[in-house]
PDB file of C-alpha atoms in Angstrom:
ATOM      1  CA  UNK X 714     289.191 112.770  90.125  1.00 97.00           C
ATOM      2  CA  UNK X 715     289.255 116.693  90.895  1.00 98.00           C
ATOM      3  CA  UNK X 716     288.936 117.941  93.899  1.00 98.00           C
ATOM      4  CA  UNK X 717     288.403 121.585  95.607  1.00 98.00           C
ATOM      5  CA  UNK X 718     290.096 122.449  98.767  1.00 98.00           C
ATOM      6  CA  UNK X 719     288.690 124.704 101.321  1.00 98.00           C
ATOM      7  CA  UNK X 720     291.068 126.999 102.720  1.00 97.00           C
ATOM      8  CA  UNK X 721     290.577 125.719 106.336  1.00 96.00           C
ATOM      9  CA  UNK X 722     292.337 123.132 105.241  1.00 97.00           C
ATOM     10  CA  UNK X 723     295.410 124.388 103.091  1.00 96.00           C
ATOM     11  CA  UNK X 724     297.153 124.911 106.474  1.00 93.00           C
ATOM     12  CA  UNK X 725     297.542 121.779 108.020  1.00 96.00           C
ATOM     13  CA  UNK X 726     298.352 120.317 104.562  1.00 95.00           C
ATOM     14  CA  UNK X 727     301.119 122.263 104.489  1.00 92.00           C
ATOM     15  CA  UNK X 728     302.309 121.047 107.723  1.00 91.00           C
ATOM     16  CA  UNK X 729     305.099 118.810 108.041  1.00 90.00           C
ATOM     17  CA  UNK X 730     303.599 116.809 110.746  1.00 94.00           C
ATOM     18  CA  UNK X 731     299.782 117.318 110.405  1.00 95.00           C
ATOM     19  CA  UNK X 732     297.366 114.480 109.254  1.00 95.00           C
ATOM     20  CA  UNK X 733     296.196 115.891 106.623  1.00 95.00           C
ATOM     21  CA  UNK X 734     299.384 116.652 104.756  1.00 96.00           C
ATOM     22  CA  UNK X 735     298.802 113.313 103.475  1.00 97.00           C
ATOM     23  CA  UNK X 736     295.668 114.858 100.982  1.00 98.00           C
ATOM     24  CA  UNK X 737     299.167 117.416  99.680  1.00 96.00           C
ATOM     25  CA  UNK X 738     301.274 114.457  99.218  1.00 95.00           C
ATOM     26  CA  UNK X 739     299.562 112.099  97.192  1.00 97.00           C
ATOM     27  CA  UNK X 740     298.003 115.288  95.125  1.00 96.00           C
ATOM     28  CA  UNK X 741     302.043 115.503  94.602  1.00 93.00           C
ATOM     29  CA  UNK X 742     301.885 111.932  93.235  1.00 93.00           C
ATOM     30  CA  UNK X 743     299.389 112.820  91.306  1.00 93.00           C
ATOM     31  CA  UNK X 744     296.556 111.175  92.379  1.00 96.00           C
ATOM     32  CA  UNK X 745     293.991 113.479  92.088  1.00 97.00           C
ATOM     33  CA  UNK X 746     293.647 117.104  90.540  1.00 97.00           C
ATOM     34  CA  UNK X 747     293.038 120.490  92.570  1.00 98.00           C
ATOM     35  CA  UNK X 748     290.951 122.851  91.165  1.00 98.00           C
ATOM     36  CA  UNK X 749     290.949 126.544  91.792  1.00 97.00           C
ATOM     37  CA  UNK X 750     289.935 130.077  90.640  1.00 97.00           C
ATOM     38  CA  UNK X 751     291.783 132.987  90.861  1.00 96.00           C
ATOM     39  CA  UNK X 752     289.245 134.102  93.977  1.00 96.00           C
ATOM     40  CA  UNK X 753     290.367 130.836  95.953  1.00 98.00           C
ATOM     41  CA  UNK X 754     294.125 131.471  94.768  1.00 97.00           C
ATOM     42  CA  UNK X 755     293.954 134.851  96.033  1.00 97.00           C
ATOM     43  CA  UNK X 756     292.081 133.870  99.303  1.00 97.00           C
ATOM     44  CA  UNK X 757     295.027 131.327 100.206  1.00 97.00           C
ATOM     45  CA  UNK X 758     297.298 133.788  99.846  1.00 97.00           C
ATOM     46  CA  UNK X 759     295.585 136.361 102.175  1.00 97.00           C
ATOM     47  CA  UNK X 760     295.662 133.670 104.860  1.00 96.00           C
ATOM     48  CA  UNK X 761     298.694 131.488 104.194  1.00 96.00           C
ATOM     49  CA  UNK X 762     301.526 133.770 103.628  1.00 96.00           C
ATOM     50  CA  UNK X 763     300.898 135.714 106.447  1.00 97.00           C
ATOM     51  CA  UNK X 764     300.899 132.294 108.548  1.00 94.00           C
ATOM     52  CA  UNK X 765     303.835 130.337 106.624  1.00 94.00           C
ATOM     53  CA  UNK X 766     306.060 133.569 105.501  1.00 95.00           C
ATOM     54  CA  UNK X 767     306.984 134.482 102.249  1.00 96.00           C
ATOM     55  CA  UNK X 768     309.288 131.956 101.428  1.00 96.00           C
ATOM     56  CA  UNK X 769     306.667 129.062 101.656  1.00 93.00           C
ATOM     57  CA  UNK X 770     304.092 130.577 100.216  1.00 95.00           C
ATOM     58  CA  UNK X 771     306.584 131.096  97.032  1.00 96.00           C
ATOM     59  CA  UNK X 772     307.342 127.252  97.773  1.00 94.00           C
ATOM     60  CA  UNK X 773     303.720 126.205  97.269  1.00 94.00           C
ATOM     61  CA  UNK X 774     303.145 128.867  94.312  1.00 95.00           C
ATOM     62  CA  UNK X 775     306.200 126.428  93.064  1.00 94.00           C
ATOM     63  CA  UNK X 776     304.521 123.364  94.104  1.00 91.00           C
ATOM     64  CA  UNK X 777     301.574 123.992  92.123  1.00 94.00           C
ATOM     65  CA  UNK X 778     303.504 124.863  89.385  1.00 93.00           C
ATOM     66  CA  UNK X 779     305.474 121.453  89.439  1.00 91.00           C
ATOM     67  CA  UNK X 780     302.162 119.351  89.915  1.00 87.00           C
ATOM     68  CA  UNK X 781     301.020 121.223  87.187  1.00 89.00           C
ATOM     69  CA  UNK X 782     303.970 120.114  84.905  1.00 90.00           C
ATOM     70  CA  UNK X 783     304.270 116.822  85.678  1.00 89.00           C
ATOM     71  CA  UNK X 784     301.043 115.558  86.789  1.00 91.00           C
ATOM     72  CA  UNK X 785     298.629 118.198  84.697  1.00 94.00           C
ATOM     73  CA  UNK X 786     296.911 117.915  88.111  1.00 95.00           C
ATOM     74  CA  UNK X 787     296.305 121.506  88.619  1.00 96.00           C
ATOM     75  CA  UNK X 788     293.013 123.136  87.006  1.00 95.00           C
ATOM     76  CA  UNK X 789     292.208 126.623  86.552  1.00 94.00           C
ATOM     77  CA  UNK X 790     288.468 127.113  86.771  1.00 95.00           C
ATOM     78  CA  UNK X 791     286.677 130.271  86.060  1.00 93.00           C
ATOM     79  CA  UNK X 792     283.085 130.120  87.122  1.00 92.00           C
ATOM     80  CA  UNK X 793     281.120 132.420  85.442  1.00 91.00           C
ATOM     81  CA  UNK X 794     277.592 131.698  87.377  1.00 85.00           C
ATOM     82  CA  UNK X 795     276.701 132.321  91.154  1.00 89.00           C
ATOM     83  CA  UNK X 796     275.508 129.010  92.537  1.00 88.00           C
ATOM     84  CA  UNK X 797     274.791 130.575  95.767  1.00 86.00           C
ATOM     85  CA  UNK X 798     275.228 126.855  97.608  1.00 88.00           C
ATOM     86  CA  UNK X 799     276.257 127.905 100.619  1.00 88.00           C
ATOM     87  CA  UNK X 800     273.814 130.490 101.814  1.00 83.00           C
ATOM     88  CA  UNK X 801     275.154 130.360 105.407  1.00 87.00           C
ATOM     89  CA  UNK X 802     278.361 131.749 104.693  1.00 90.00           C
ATOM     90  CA  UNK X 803     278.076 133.491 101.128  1.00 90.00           C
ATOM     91  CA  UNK X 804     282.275 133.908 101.168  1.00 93.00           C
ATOM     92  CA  UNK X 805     282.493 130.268 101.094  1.00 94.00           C
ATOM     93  CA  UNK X 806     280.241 130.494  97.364  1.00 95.00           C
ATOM     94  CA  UNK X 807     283.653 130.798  95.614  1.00 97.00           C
ATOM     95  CA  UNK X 808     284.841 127.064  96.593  1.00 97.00           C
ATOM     96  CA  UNK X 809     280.930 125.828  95.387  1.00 95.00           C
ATOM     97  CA  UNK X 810     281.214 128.050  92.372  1.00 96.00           C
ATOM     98  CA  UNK X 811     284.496 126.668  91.390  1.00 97.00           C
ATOM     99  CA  UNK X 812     283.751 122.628  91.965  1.00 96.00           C
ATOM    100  CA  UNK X 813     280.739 123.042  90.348  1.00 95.00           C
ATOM    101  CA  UNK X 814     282.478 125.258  87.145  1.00 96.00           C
ATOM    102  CA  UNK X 815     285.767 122.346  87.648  1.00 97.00           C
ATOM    103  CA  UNK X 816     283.104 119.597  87.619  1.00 96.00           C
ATOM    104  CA  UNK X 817     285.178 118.397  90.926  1.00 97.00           C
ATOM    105  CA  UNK X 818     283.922 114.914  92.832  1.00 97.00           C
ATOM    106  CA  UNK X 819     284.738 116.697  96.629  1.00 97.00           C
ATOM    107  CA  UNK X 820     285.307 120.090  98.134  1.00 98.00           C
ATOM    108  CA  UNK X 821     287.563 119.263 101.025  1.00 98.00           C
ATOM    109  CA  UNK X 822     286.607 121.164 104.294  1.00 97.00           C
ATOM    110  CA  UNK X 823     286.137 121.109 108.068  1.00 96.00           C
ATOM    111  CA  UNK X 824     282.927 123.971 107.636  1.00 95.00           C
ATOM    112  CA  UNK X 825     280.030 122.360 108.260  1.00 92.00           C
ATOM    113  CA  UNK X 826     277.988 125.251 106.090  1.00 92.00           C
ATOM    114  CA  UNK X 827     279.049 123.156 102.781  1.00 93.00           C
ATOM    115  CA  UNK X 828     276.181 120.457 104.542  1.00 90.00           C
ATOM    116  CA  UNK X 829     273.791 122.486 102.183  1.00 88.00           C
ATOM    117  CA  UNK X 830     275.626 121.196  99.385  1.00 89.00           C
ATOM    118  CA  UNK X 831     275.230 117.640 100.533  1.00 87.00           C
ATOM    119  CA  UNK X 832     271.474 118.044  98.730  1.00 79.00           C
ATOM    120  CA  UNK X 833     271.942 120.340  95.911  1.00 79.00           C
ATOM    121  CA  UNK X 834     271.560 117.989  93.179  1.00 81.00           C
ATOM    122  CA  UNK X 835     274.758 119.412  92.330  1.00 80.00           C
ATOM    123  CA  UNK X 836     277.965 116.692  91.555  1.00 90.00           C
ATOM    124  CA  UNK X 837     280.507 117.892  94.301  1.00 95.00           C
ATOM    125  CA  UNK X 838     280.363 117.085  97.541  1.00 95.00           C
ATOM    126  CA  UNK X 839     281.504 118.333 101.390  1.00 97.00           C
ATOM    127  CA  UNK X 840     284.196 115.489 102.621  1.00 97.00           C
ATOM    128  CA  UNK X 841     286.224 116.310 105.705  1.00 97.00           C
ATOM    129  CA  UNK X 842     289.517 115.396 105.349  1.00 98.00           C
ATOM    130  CA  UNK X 843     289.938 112.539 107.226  1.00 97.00           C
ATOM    131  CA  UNK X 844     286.977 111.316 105.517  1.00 98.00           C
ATOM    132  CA  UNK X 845     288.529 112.003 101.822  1.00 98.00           C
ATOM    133  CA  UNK X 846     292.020 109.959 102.886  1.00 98.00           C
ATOM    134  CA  UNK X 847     290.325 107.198 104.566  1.00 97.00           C
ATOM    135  CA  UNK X 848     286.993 106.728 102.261  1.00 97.00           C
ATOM    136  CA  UNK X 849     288.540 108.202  98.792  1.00 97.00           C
ATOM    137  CA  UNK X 850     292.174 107.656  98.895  1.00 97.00           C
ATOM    138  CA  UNK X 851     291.701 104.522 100.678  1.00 97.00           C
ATOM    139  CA  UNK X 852     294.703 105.495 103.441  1.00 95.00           C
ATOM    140  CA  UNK X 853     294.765 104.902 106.559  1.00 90.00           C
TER     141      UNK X 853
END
């Protein structure tokens, strides 16, 4: 299964104590794959590292990396079509664009403008977080 996450939600992934650093942890154990473009890369880095510091954002570069190693659970997906599936919030296109391209199950988010989505005909779906663990992973 590959999923997309929405940047609203890298954050409290990364927390230590946050609920949904349970989606990070069994991504570690390589439960599911996280796709991403080089637009969504660059976008989590615009937010994170000025939230987490340099030295965890290098961590997570590393954790990626890692997954990637062991679990081949990291893809790189370069969507070369506008899907234009979120209209409300065109800046959110690039997580859309990249499911779509990744041929991802979920994109993980708390924004409701990825409803439009819910319709599109298109495979990937919105799932909040607390809906992927309980529904998808089947956690608690």
């Amino acid at each position: 299964m590959t999923v997309v996450i929405d940047t609203n939600c890298l954050l409290p992934m990364l927390s230590l104590t946050h609920p949904s650093r349970v989606i990070r942890e069994e991504w570690a154990k390589g439960r599911f794959s996280w796709a991403m473009s080089t637009e969504i890369l660059l976008e989590y880095q615009e937010i994170a590292e000025p939230r987490i510091g340099t030295g965890r954002w290098k961590d997570f570069l590393l954790l990626l990396e890692i997954g990637s190693a062991l679990f081949d659970n990291v893809k790189l997906a370069t969507p070369h079509f506008r899907f234009d599936q979120v209209p409300a919030d065109p800046d959110d296109n690039k997580f859309a664009d990249c499911a779509i391209a990744a041929n991802a199950e979920w994109v993980i988010t708390e924004d409701r403008h990825f409803k439009s989505m819910a319709d599109s005909g298109y495979k990937p779906q919105p799932i909040r977080p607390e809906d992927f663990v309980r529904q998808v992973l089947g956690l608690p």
